[in-house]
mmCIF file with all atom_site columns, C-alpha atoms in Angstrom:
data_model
loop_
_atom_site.group_PDB
_atom_site.id
_atom_site.type_symbol
_atom_site.label_atom_id
_atom_site.label_alt_id
_atom_site.label_comp_id
_atom_site.label_asym_id
_atom_site.label_entity_id
_atom_site.label_seq_id
_atom_site.pdbx_PDB_ins_code
_atom_site.Cartn_x
_atom_site.Cartn_y
_atom_site.Cartn_z
_atom_site.occupancy
_atom_site.B_iso_or_equiv
_atom_site.pdbx_formal_charge
_atom_site.auth_seq_id
_atom_site.auth_comp_id
_atom_site.auth_asym_id
_atom_site.auth_atom_id
_atom_site.pdbx_PDB_model_num
ATOM 1   C CA . MET A 1 1   ? 75.758 161.617 14.103 1.00 67.00 ? 1   MET A CA 1
ATOM 2   C CA . ALA A 1 2   ? 72.359 160.372 14.485 1.00 89.00 ? 2   ALA A CA 1
ATOM 3   C CA . ALA A 1 3   ? 72.148 159.156 18.953 1.00 97.00 ? 3   ALA A CA 1
ATOM 4   C CA . CYS A 1 4   ? 69.715 155.704 19.961 1.00 98.00 ? 4   CYS A CA 1
ATOM 5   C CA . ALA A 1 5   ? 68.131 156.794 23.281 1.00 99.00 ? 5   ALA A CA 1
ATOM 6   C CA . LEU A 1 6   ? 67.687 154.363 25.590 1.00 99.00 ? 6   LEU A CA 1
ATOM 7   C CA . VAL A 1 7   ? 65.353 155.052 28.217 1.00 98.00 ? 7   VAL A CA 1
ATOM 8   C CA . GLY A 1 8   ? 65.032 153.433 31.571 1.00 97.00 ? 8   GLY A CA 1
ATOM 9   C CA . ALA A 1 9   ? 62.668 153.296 34.451 1.00 95.00 ? 9   ALA A CA 1
ATOM 10  C CA . ILE A 1 10  ? 65.006 154.894 36.898 1.00 93.00 ? 10  ILE A CA 1
ATOM 11  C CA . ASP A 1 11  ? 64.958 159.322 37.408 1.00 93.00 ? 11  ASP A CA 1
ATOM 12  C CA . PHE A 1 12  ? 63.857 160.656 33.677 1.00 97.00 ? 12  PHE A CA 1
ATOM 13  C CA . ASN A 1 13  ? 66.065 164.509 31.823 1.00 97.00 ? 13  ASN A CA 1
ATOM 14  C CA . ALA A 1 14  ? 62.712 165.029 30.355 1.00 98.00 ? 14  ALA A CA 1
ATOM 15  C CA . ASP A 1 15  ? 63.748 168.306 29.664 1.00 97.00 ? 15  ASP A CA 1
ATOM 16  C CA . ASP A 1 16  ? 66.915 166.860 28.135 1.00 97.00 ? 16  ASP A CA 1
ATOM 17  C CA . PHE A 1 17  ? 65.125 163.856 26.078 1.00 98.00 ? 17  PHE A CA 1
ATOM 18  C CA . LEU A 1 18  ? 63.290 166.592 24.706 1.00 98.00 ? 18  LEU A CA 1
ATOM 19  C CA . ALA A 1 19  ? 65.155 169.180 23.001 1.00 96.00 ? 19  ALA A CA 1
ATOM 20  C CA . ARG A 1 20  ? 67.435 166.929 22.053 1.00 96.00 ? 20  ARG A CA 1
ATOM 21  C CA . ARG A 1 21  ? 64.511 165.014 19.862 1.00 97.00 ? 21  ARG A CA 1
ATOM 22  C CA . GLU A 1 22  ? 63.372 168.230 18.773 1.00 96.00 ? 22  GLU A CA 1
ATOM 23  C CA . SER A 1 23  ? 66.771 169.430 17.450 1.00 96.00 ? 23  SER A CA 1
ATOM 24  C CA . GLY A 1 24  ? 67.199 165.906 14.867 1.00 96.00 ? 24  GLY A CA 1
ATOM 25  C CA . GLU A 1 25  ? 69.970 164.253 17.578 1.00 97.00 ? 25  GLU A CA 1
ATOM 26  C CA . ILE A 1 26  ? 67.505 161.513 18.170 1.00 98.00 ? 26  ILE A CA 1
ATOM 27  C CA . GLU A 1 27  ? 67.014 159.631 15.760 1.00 97.00 ? 27  GLU A CA 1
ATOM 28  C CA . TYR A 1 28  ? 65.700 156.488 17.384 1.00 98.00 ? 28  TYR A CA 1
ATOM 29  C CA . VAL A 1 29  ? 64.230 155.581 20.815 1.00 98.00 ? 29  VAL A CA 1
ATOM 30  C CA . ILE A 1 30  ? 64.424 151.638 22.575 1.00 98.00 ? 30  ILE A CA 1
ATOM 31  C CA . ALA A 1 31  ? 62.259 152.106 25.949 1.00 98.00 ? 31  ALA A CA 1
ATOM 32  C CA . VAL A 1 32  ? 63.937 150.138 28.610 1.00 97.00 ? 32  VAL A CA 1
ATOM 33  C CA . ASP A 1 33  ? 61.044 148.149 30.561 1.00 95.00 ? 33  ASP A CA 1
ATOM 34  C CA . GLY A 1 34  ? 59.579 150.910 33.190 1.00 95.00 ? 34  GLY A CA 1
ATOM 35  C CA . GLY A 1 35  ? 60.706 153.502 30.615 1.00 96.00 ? 35  GLY A CA 1
ATOM 36  C CA . PHE A 1 36  ? 58.138 153.337 28.580 1.00 97.00 ? 36  PHE A CA 1
ATOM 37  C CA . ALA A 1 37  ? 55.618 154.675 31.149 1.00 97.00 ? 37  ALA A CA 1
ATOM 38  C CA . HIS A 1 38  ? 58.411 157.595 31.251 1.00 97.00 ? 38  HIS A CA 1
ATOM 39  C CA . LEU A 1 39  ? 58.042 158.163 27.921 1.00 98.00 ? 39  LEU A CA 1
ATOM 40  C CA . GLU A 1 40  ? 54.469 157.501 27.585 1.00 97.00 ? 40  GLU A CA 1
ATOM 41  C CA . GLY A 1 41  ? 53.887 160.276 30.151 1.00 97.00 ? 41  GLY A CA 1
ATOM 42  C CA . ILE A 1 42  ? 55.436 163.118 27.573 1.00 98.00 ? 42  ILE A CA 1
ATOM 43  C CA . GLY A 1 43  ? 53.133 161.704 24.676 1.00 97.00 ? 43  GLY A CA 1
ATOM 44  C CA . VAL A 1 44  ? 56.372 160.192 22.973 1.00 98.00 ? 44  VAL A CA 1
ATOM 45  C CA . ALA A 1 45  ? 56.307 156.718 21.213 1.00 97.00 ? 45  ALA A CA 1
ATOM 46  C CA . PRO A 1 46  ? 59.051 154.558 21.234 1.00 98.00 ? 46  PRO A CA 1
ATOM 47  C CA . ASP A 1 47  ? 60.727 153.269 17.882 1.00 97.00 ? 47  ASP A CA 1
ATOM 48  C CA . MET A 1 48  ? 61.375 149.806 20.046 1.00 97.00 ? 48  MET A CA 1
ATOM 49  C CA . ALA A 1 49  ? 60.658 148.299 23.537 1.00 97.00 ? 49  ALA A CA 1
ATOM 50  C CA . VAL A 1 50  ? 62.332 145.468 25.455 1.00 97.00 ? 50  VAL A CA 1
ATOM 51  C CA . GLY A 1 51  ? 62.668 143.939 28.545 1.00 95.00 ? 51  GLY A CA 1
ATOM 52  C CA . ASP A 1 52  ? 60.855 141.820 31.249 1.00 94.00 ? 52  ASP A CA 1
ATOM 53  C CA . PHE A 1 53  ? 58.282 144.292 31.941 1.00 94.00 ? 53  PHE A CA 1
ATOM 54  C CA . ASP A 1 54  ? 58.045 143.569 34.984 1.00 92.00 ? 54  ASP A CA 1
ATOM 55  C CA . SER A 1 55  ? 59.032 147.166 36.282 1.00 90.00 ? 55  SER A CA 1
ATOM 56  C CA . LEU A 1 56  ? 55.794 147.830 33.797 1.00 92.00 ? 56  LEU A CA 1
ATOM 57  C CA . GLY A 1 57  ? 53.667 146.195 34.677 1.00 91.00 ? 57  GLY A CA 1
ATOM 58  C CA . TYR A 1 58  ? 51.862 144.987 31.626 1.00 92.00 ? 58  TYR A CA 1
ATOM 59  C CA . VAL A 1 59  ? 53.698 144.310 27.682 1.00 93.00 ? 59  VAL A CA 1
ATOM 60  C CA . PRO A 1 60  ? 53.668 148.158 26.176 1.00 94.00 ? 60  PRO A CA 1
ATOM 61  C CA . LYS A 1 61  ? 52.308 147.987 22.742 1.00 92.00 ? 61  LYS A CA 1
ATOM 62  C CA . CYS A 1 62  ? 54.426 149.355 20.010 1.00 92.00 ? 62  CYS A CA 1
ATOM 63  C CA . LYS A 1 63  ? 55.813 149.384 17.147 1.00 90.00 ? 63  LYS A CA 1
ATOM 64  C CA . ARG A 1 64  ? 58.728 146.610 17.930 1.00 95.00 ? 64  ARG A CA 1
ATOM 65  C CA . VAL A 1 65  ? 58.524 144.478 21.447 1.00 96.00 ? 65  VAL A CA 1
ATOM 66  C CA . SER A 1 66  ? 60.994 142.232 22.637 1.00 94.00 ? 66  SER A CA 1
ATOM 67  C CA . ARG A 1 67  ? 60.155 140.627 25.796 1.00 94.00 ? 67  ARG A CA 1
ATOM 68  C CA . TYR A 1 68  ? 63.067 138.176 27.733 1.00 94.00 ? 68  TYR A CA 1
ATOM 69  C CA . PRO A 1 69  ? 61.413 136.000 30.982 1.00 93.00 ? 69  PRO A CA 1
ATOM 70  C CA . VAL A 1 70  ? 62.054 137.590 33.978 1.00 91.00 ? 70  VAL A CA 1
ATOM 71  C CA . GLN A 1 71  ? 64.718 135.165 35.455 1.00 93.00 ? 71  GLN A CA 1
ATOM 72  C CA . LYS A 1 72  ? 67.903 135.463 32.932 1.00 93.00 ? 72  LYS A CA 1
ATOM 73  C CA . ASP A 1 73  ? 71.636 136.026 32.880 1.00 94.00 ? 73  ASP A CA 1
ATOM 74  C CA . GLN A 1 74  ? 71.265 139.994 31.944 1.00 96.00 ? 74  GLN A CA 1
ATOM 75  C CA . SER A 1 75  ? 69.415 142.863 32.870 1.00 96.00 ? 75  SER A CA 1
ATOM 76  C CA . ASP A 1 76  ? 66.821 144.575 30.303 1.00 96.00 ? 76  ASP A CA 1
ATOM 77  C CA . MET A 1 77  ? 69.192 147.655 29.753 1.00 97.00 ? 77  MET A CA 1
ATOM 78  C CA . GLU A 1 78  ? 72.432 145.548 28.470 1.00 98.00 ? 78  GLU A CA 1
ATOM 79  C CA . LEU A 1 79  ? 69.493 143.745 25.810 1.00 97.00 ? 79  LEU A CA 1
ATOM 80  C CA . ALA A 1 80  ? 68.384 147.343 25.125 1.00 98.00 ? 80  ALA A CA 1
ATOM 81  C CA . ILE A 1 81  ? 71.933 148.217 24.448 1.00 98.00 ? 81  ILE A CA 1
ATOM 82  C CA . GLU A 1 82  ? 72.540 145.025 22.719 1.00 97.00 ? 82  GLU A CA 1
ATOM 83  C CA . LYS A 1 83  ? 69.823 145.871 20.552 1.00 96.00 ? 83  LYS A CA 1
ATOM 84  C CA . ALA A 1 84  ? 70.729 149.535 19.841 1.00 97.00 ? 84  ALA A CA 1
ATOM 85  C CA . LEU A 1 85  ? 74.405 147.989 18.394 1.00 96.00 ? 85  LEU A CA 1
ATOM 86  C CA . ALA A 1 86  ? 73.209 145.421 16.018 1.00 94.00 ? 86  ALA A CA 1
ATOM 87  C CA . TRP A 1 87  ? 71.061 148.608 14.709 1.00 92.00 ? 87  TRP A CA 1
ATOM 88  C CA . ARG A 1 88  ? 74.096 149.840 14.071 1.00 94.00 ? 88  ARG A CA 1
ATOM 89  C CA . TYR A 1 89  ? 73.365 152.954 16.405 1.00 96.00 ? 89  TYR A CA 1
ATOM 90  C CA . ASP A 1 90  ? 77.126 154.008 18.035 1.00 94.00 ? 90  ASP A CA 1
ATOM 91  C CA . GLU A 1 91  ? 76.624 157.419 19.650 1.00 98.00 ? 91  GLU A CA 1
ATOM 92  C CA . LEU A 1 92  ? 74.100 156.145 22.214 1.00 99.00 ? 92  LEU A CA 1
ATOM 93  C CA . LEU A 1 93  ? 72.368 158.147 25.163 1.00 99.00 ? 93  LEU A CA 1
ATOM 94  C CA . VAL A 1 94  ? 70.720 156.449 27.980 1.00 99.00 ? 94  VAL A CA 1
ATOM 95  C CA . TYR A 1 95  ? 68.175 157.897 30.422 1.00 99.00 ? 95  TYR A CA 1
ATOM 96  C CA . GLY A 1 96  ? 66.679 156.412 33.219 1.00 97.00 ? 96  GLY A CA 1
ATOM 97  C CA . GLY A 1 97  ? 70.507 154.679 34.163 1.00 97.00 ? 97  GLY A CA 1
ATOM 98  C CA . LEU A 1 98  ? 71.753 157.042 36.488 1.00 97.00 ? 98  LEU A CA 1
ATOM 99  C CA . GLY A 1 99  ? 69.838 157.060 40.208 1.00 93.00 ? 99  GLY A CA 1
ATOM 100 C CA . GLY A 1 100 ? 67.479 154.712 42.292 1.00 90.00 ? 100 GLY A CA 1
ATOM 101 C CA . ARG A 1 101 ? 68.955 152.026 43.229 1.00 92.00 ? 101 ARG A CA 1
ATOM 102 C CA . LEU A 1 102 ? 72.372 151.760 44.243 1.00 96.00 ? 102 LEU A CA 1
ATOM 103 C CA . ASP A 1 103 ? 73.096 148.261 42.221 1.00 96.00 ? 103 ASP A CA 1
ATOM 104 C CA . HIS A 1 104 ? 70.957 148.334 39.369 1.00 94.00 ? 104 HIS A CA 1
ATOM 105 C CA . THR A 1 105 ? 72.916 151.824 38.821 1.00 96.00 ? 105 THR A CA 1
ATOM 106 C CA . VAL A 1 106 ? 76.880 150.548 39.227 1.00 97.00 ? 106 VAL A CA 1
ATOM 107 C CA . ALA A 1 107 ? 74.946 147.165 37.703 1.00 96.00 ? 107 ALA A CA 1
ATOM 108 C CA . ASN A 1 108 ? 74.579 150.080 34.996 1.00 97.00 ? 108 ASN A CA 1
ATOM 109 C CA . LEU A 1 109 ? 78.396 151.600 35.002 1.00 98.00 ? 109 LEU A CA 1
ATOM 110 C CA . GLN A 1 110 ? 79.735 148.618 34.540 1.00 97.00 ? 110 GLN A CA 1
ATOM 111 C CA . LEU A 1 111 ? 78.110 147.752 31.118 1.00 98.00 ? 111 LEU A CA 1
ATOM 112 C CA . PHE A 1 112 ? 78.747 150.957 29.552 1.00 98.00 ? 112 PHE A CA 1
ATOM 113 C CA . ALA A 1 113 ? 82.205 151.174 30.254 1.00 98.00 ? 113 ALA A CA 1
ATOM 114 C CA . ARG A 1 114 ? 82.162 147.725 28.643 1.00 98.00 ? 114 ARG A CA 1
ATOM 115 C CA . PHE A 1 115 ? 79.749 148.982 25.246 1.00 98.00 ? 115 PHE A CA 1
ATOM 116 C CA . SER A 1 116 ? 82.723 151.658 25.190 1.00 98.00 ? 116 SER A CA 1
ATOM 117 C CA . GLU A 1 117 ? 85.554 149.756 25.428 1.00 97.00 ? 117 GLU A CA 1
ATOM 118 C CA . GLN A 1 118 ? 83.139 147.788 22.139 1.00 96.00 ? 118 GLN A CA 1
ATOM 119 C CA . GLY A 1 119 ? 83.272 150.993 20.538 1.00 96.00 ? 119 GLY A CA 1
ATOM 120 C CA . ALA A 1 120 ? 79.744 152.269 21.793 1.00 97.00 ? 120 ALA A CA 1
ATOM 121 C CA . TYR A 1 121 ? 79.674 156.342 22.422 1.00 98.00 ? 121 TYR A CA 1
ATOM 122 C CA . ILE A 1 122 ? 77.548 156.463 25.516 1.00 98.00 ? 122 ILE A CA 1
ATOM 123 C CA . THR A 1 123 ? 76.141 158.975 28.005 1.00 98.00 ? 123 THR A CA 1
ATOM 124 C CA . ALA A 1 124 ? 74.361 158.415 30.810 1.00 98.00 ? 124 ALA A CA 1
ATOM 125 C CA . ILE A 1 125 ? 71.667 161.692 31.505 1.00 98.00 ? 125 ILE A CA 1
ATOM 126 C CA . ALA A 1 126 ? 70.539 162.330 34.727 1.00 97.00 ? 126 ALA A CA 1
ATOM 127 C CA . ASP A 1 127 ? 68.284 164.934 36.192 1.00 95.00 ? 127 ASP A CA 1
ATOM 128 C CA . SER A 1 128 ? 71.513 167.970 36.760 1.00 94.00 ? 128 SER A CA 1
ATOM 129 C CA . TYR A 1 129 ? 74.802 165.898 35.456 1.00 96.00 ? 129 TYR A CA 1
ATOM 130 C CA . ALA A 1 130 ? 75.597 163.642 32.832 1.00 98.00 ? 130 ALA A CA 1
ATOM 131 C CA . VAL A 1 131 ? 78.291 160.943 32.036 1.00 98.00 ? 131 VAL A CA 1
ATOM 132 C CA . ARG A 1 132 ? 80.201 160.439 29.774 1.00 98.00 ? 132 ARG A CA 1
ATOM 133 C CA . LEU A 1 133 ? 82.437 157.282 28.654 1.00 98.00 ? 133 LEU A CA 1
ATOM 134 C CA . LEU A 1 134 ? 85.618 157.707 27.298 1.00 98.00 ? 134 LEU A CA 1
ATOM 135 C CA . THR A 1 135 ? 87.973 155.434 25.514 1.00 98.00 ? 135 THR A CA 1
ATOM 136 C CA . GLY A 1 136 ? 91.799 155.330 24.574 1.00 97.00 ? 136 GLY A CA 1
ATOM 137 C CA . PRO A 1 137 ? 92.651 156.891 22.486 1.00 98.00 ? 137 PRO A CA 1
ATOM 138 C CA . ASP A 1 138 ? 90.066 159.484 22.660 1.00 98.00 ? 138 ASP A CA 1
ATOM 139 C CA . VAL A 1 139 ? 89.650 163.240 23.665 1.00 98.00 ? 139 VAL A CA 1
ATOM 140 C CA . PHE A 1 140 ? 85.571 164.147 25.019 1.00 98.00 ? 140 PHE A CA 1
ATOM 141 C CA . GLU A 1 141 ? 84.794 168.471 24.740 1.00 96.00 ? 141 GLU A CA 1
ATOM 142 C CA . LEU A 1 142 ? 82.732 169.075 27.545 1.00 95.00 ? 142 LEU A CA 1
ATOM 143 C CA . PRO A 1 143 ? 79.681 171.650 27.471 1.00 91.00 ? 143 PRO A CA 1
ATOM 144 C CA . LEU A 1 144 ? 80.698 175.561 27.935 1.00 91.00 ? 144 LEU A CA 1
ATOM 145 C CA . LEU A 1 145 ? 79.932 176.623 31.190 1.00 92.00 ? 145 LEU A CA 1
ATOM 146 C CA . GLU A 1 146 ? 80.901 179.603 33.487 1.00 91.00 ? 146 GLU A CA 1
ATOM 147 C CA . SER A 1 147 ? 81.237 176.830 36.973 1.00 93.00 ? 147 SER A CA 1
ATOM 148 C CA . GLY A 1 148 ? 79.948 172.978 37.359 1.00 96.00 ? 148 GLY A CA 1
ATOM 149 C CA . THR A 1 149 ? 81.512 170.080 38.752 1.00 97.00 ? 149 THR A CA 1
ATOM 150 C CA . VAL A 1 150 ? 83.420 167.194 37.209 1.00 98.00 ? 150 VAL A CA 1
ATOM 151 C CA . SER A 1 151 ? 85.208 164.425 37.681 1.00 98.00 ? 151 SER A CA 1
ATOM 152 C CA . VAL A 1 152 ? 87.059 161.990 36.607 1.00 98.00 ? 152 VAL A CA 1
ATOM 153 C CA . PHE A 1 153 ? 87.550 158.040 37.377 1.00 98.00 ? 153 PHE A CA 1
ATOM 154 C CA . ALA A 1 154 ? 89.215 155.443 36.009 1.00 98.00 ? 154 ALA A CA 1
ATOM 155 C CA . ALA A 1 155 ? 86.593 152.117 34.716 1.00 97.00 ? 155 ALA A CA 1
ATOM 156 C CA . ASN A 1 156 ? 89.724 150.073 34.537 1.00 93.00 ? 156 ASN A CA 1
ATOM 157 C CA . ASP A 1 157 ? 92.587 148.886 36.998 1.00 95.00 ? 157 ASP A CA 1
ATOM 158 C CA . ARG A 1 158 ? 94.646 151.414 35.861 1.00 96.00 ? 158 ARG A CA 1
ATOM 159 C CA . ALA A 1 159 ? 93.756 154.732 32.592 1.00 98.00 ? 159 ALA A CA 1
ATOM 160 C CA . GLU A 1 160 ? 96.902 156.197 31.171 1.00 98.00 ? 160 GLU A CA 1
ATOM 161 C CA . GLY A 1 161 ? 97.757 159.455 29.613 1.00 98.00 ? 161 GLY A CA 1
ATOM 162 C CA . VAL A 1 162 ? 94.671 161.254 30.833 1.00 98.00 ? 162 VAL A CA 1
ATOM 163 C CA . ILE A 1 163 ? 94.793 165.194 30.633 1.00 98.00 ? 163 ILE A CA 1
ATOM 164 C CA . GLU A 1 164 ? 92.728 167.269 31.919 1.00 98.00 ? 164 GLU A CA 1
ATOM 165 C CA . ARG A 1 165 ? 92.793 171.115 30.255 1.00 97.00 ? 165 ARG A CA 1
ATOM 166 C CA . GLY A 1 166 ? 90.595 174.450 30.757 1.00 96.00 ? 166 GLY A CA 1
ATOM 167 C CA . MET A 1 167 ? 89.279 173.842 34.377 1.00 97.00 ? 167 MET A CA 1
ATOM 168 C CA . ALA A 1 168 ? 90.728 174.738 37.655 1.00 97.00 ? 168 ALA A CA 1
ATOM 169 C CA . TYR A 1 169 ? 93.375 171.598 38.095 1.00 96.00 ? 169 TYR A CA 1
ATOM 170 C CA . SER A 1 170 ? 95.045 170.340 35.293 1.00 96.00 ? 170 SER A CA 1
ATOM 171 C CA . LEU A 1 171 ? 96.131 166.569 34.912 1.00 95.00 ? 171 LEU A CA 1
ATOM 172 C CA . ASP A 1 172 ? 99.277 165.820 31.393 1.00 96.00 ? 172 ASP A CA 1
ATOM 173 C CA . ASP A 1 173 ? 99.745 162.900 30.244 1.00 95.00 ? 173 ASP A CA 1
ATOM 174 C CA . GLU A 1 174 ? 99.269 161.267 34.078 1.00 95.00 ? 174 GLU A CA 1
ATOM 175 C CA . PRO A 1 175 ? 97.708 157.579 34.650 1.00 97.00 ? 175 PRO A CA 1
ATOM 176 C CA . LEU A 1 176 ? 94.279 157.766 37.396 1.00 97.00 ? 176 LEU A CA 1
ATOM 177 C CA . SER A 1 177 ? 93.612 154.301 38.611 1.00 96.00 ? 177 SER A CA 1
ATOM 178 C CA . ASN A 1 178 ? 90.199 152.593 39.877 1.00 96.00 ? 178 ASN A CA 1
ATOM 179 C CA . ARG A 1 179 ? 91.639 152.439 43.403 1.00 95.00 ? 179 ARG A CA 1
ATOM 180 C CA . THR A 1 180 ? 91.960 155.757 43.811 1.00 94.00 ? 180 THR A CA 1
ATOM 181 C CA . SER A 1 181 ? 89.358 159.001 44.467 1.00 95.00 ? 181 SER A CA 1
ATOM 182 C CA . ARG A 1 182 ? 91.929 161.296 42.287 1.00 94.00 ? 182 ARG A CA 1
ATOM 183 C CA . GLY A 1 183 ? 89.767 162.920 39.554 1.00 96.00 ? 183 GLY A CA 1
ATOM 184 C CA . LEU A 1 184 ? 86.913 163.842 42.501 1.00 98.00 ? 184 LEU A CA 1
ATOM 185 C CA . SER A 1 185 ? 85.555 167.445 42.207 1.00 98.00 ? 185 SER A CA 1
ATOM 186 C CA . ASN A 1 186 ? 87.517 170.008 39.064 1.00 98.00 ? 186 ASN A CA 1
ATOM 187 C CA . GLU A 1 187 ? 85.397 172.826 38.740 1.00 97.00 ? 187 GLU A CA 1
ATOM 188 C CA . LEU A 1 188 ? 84.831 174.994 35.498 1.00 96.00 ? 188 LEU A CA 1
ATOM 189 C CA . THR A 1 189 ? 85.862 177.954 34.894 1.00 95.00 ? 189 THR A CA 1
ATOM 190 C CA . GLY A 1 190 ? 83.597 179.704 31.600 1.00 94.00 ? 190 GLY A CA 1
ATOM 191 C CA . GLU A 1 191 ? 87.121 178.373 29.036 1.00 95.00 ? 191 GLU A CA 1
ATOM 192 C CA . LEU A 1 192 ? 86.882 175.356 27.037 1.00 96.00 ? 192 LEU A CA 1
ATOM 193 C CA . ALA A 1 193 ? 87.542 172.814 28.472 1.00 97.00 ? 193 ALA A CA 1
ATOM 194 C CA . THR A 1 194 ? 89.005 168.961 27.160 1.00 97.00 ? 194 THR A CA 1
ATOM 195 C CA . VAL A 1 195 ? 89.848 165.468 28.851 1.00 98.00 ? 195 VAL A CA 1
ATOM 196 C CA . ALA A 1 196 ? 91.570 162.836 26.990 1.00 98.00 ? 196 ALA A CA 1
ATOM 197 C CA . VAL A 1 197 ? 92.277 159.581 27.339 1.00 98.00 ? 197 VAL A CA 1
ATOM 198 C CA . GLU A 1 198 ? 95.376 157.602 25.075 1.00 98.00 ? 198 GLU A CA 1
ATOM 199 C CA . SER A 1 199 ? 94.988 153.896 26.691 1.00 98.00 ? 199 SER A CA 1
ATOM 200 C CA . GLY A 1 200 ? 92.031 152.625 29.558 1.00 98.00 ? 200 GLY A CA 1
ATOM 201 C CA . THR A 1 201 ? 88.146 153.947 29.843 1.00 99.00 ? 201 THR A CA 1
ATOM 202 C CA . LEU A 1 202 ? 86.899 156.983 31.981 1.00 99.00 ? 202 LEU A CA 1
ATOM 203 C CA . TYR A 1 203 ? 83.749 158.130 33.550 1.00 99.00 ? 203 TYR A CA 1
ATOM 204 C CA . VAL A 1 204 ? 83.728 161.805 32.730 1.00 98.00 ? 204 VAL A CA 1
ATOM 205 C CA . PHE A 1 205 ? 80.683 163.610 35.050 1.00 98.00 ? 205 PHE A CA 1
ATOM 206 C CA . TYR A 1 206 ? 80.169 166.895 33.894 1.00 97.00 ? 206 TYR A CA 1
ATOM 207 C CA . PRO A 1 207 ? 76.889 169.350 34.875 1.00 97.00 ? 207 PRO A CA 1
ATOM 208 C CA . LEU A 1 208 ? 73.993 169.710 32.617 1.00 94.00 ? 208 LEU A CA 1
ATOM 209 C CA . SER A 1 209 ? 72.980 173.580 31.363 1.00 81.00 ? 209 SER A CA 1
ATOM 210 C CA . GLU A 1 210 ? 71.078 175.107 33.524 1.00 56.00 ? 210 GLU A CA 1
ATOM 211 C CA . ALA A 1 211 ? 68.021 174.609 30.408 1.00 45.00 ? 211 ALA A CA 1
ATOM 212 C CA . VAL A 1 212 ? 68.152 171.163 30.385 1.00 45.00 ? 212 VAL A CA 1
ATOM 213 C CA . ARG A 1 213 ? 67.351 170.654 34.585 1.00 47.00 ? 213 ARG A CA 1
ATOM 214 C CA . ASN A 1 214 ? 64.830 168.854 35.643 1.00 46.00 ? 214 ASN A CA 1
#
């Protein structure tokens, strides 16, 4: 399935982005405000730029530009995700959305959960890890790695029917709550690992392979 990549202004994993773009996985690219500078730095022209451009400092020249006022009720990332969905992309790869200011990261994670519950498949990619949003009923097969830490948290008050298999510790059709630390720091063992949920939404934090780490 072809994906839309959204590139924000926070830490940018250029290696992962370029690898996925070269493989054809990324079909459409949206620069989110200061994310335009990240793309410019690696010689990639986005298909669209979205934002108030206060972080960037100027309105970029782009095929399509959607400019918004600085004073608004939605973040630039929220507006950009809405644009991607309007273009009929439901597989979204978000770069530059994790790290930096904690409040921005929390806001983005909340957005990702909401849009996942509306049917989008969202993976947020940082320097050494990624976060997959999983809304039930659904199953996520993790990359096959010999080692690494996987954490699974509920985005809702309660996620039901959570399954974790192929890791050091298993869950079998159990609930998770967003009021507990349960789900922190499971371990990959080189086996095929999966996470599933029957209802509710999960954040699945997992490591990237060494080949695409910054």
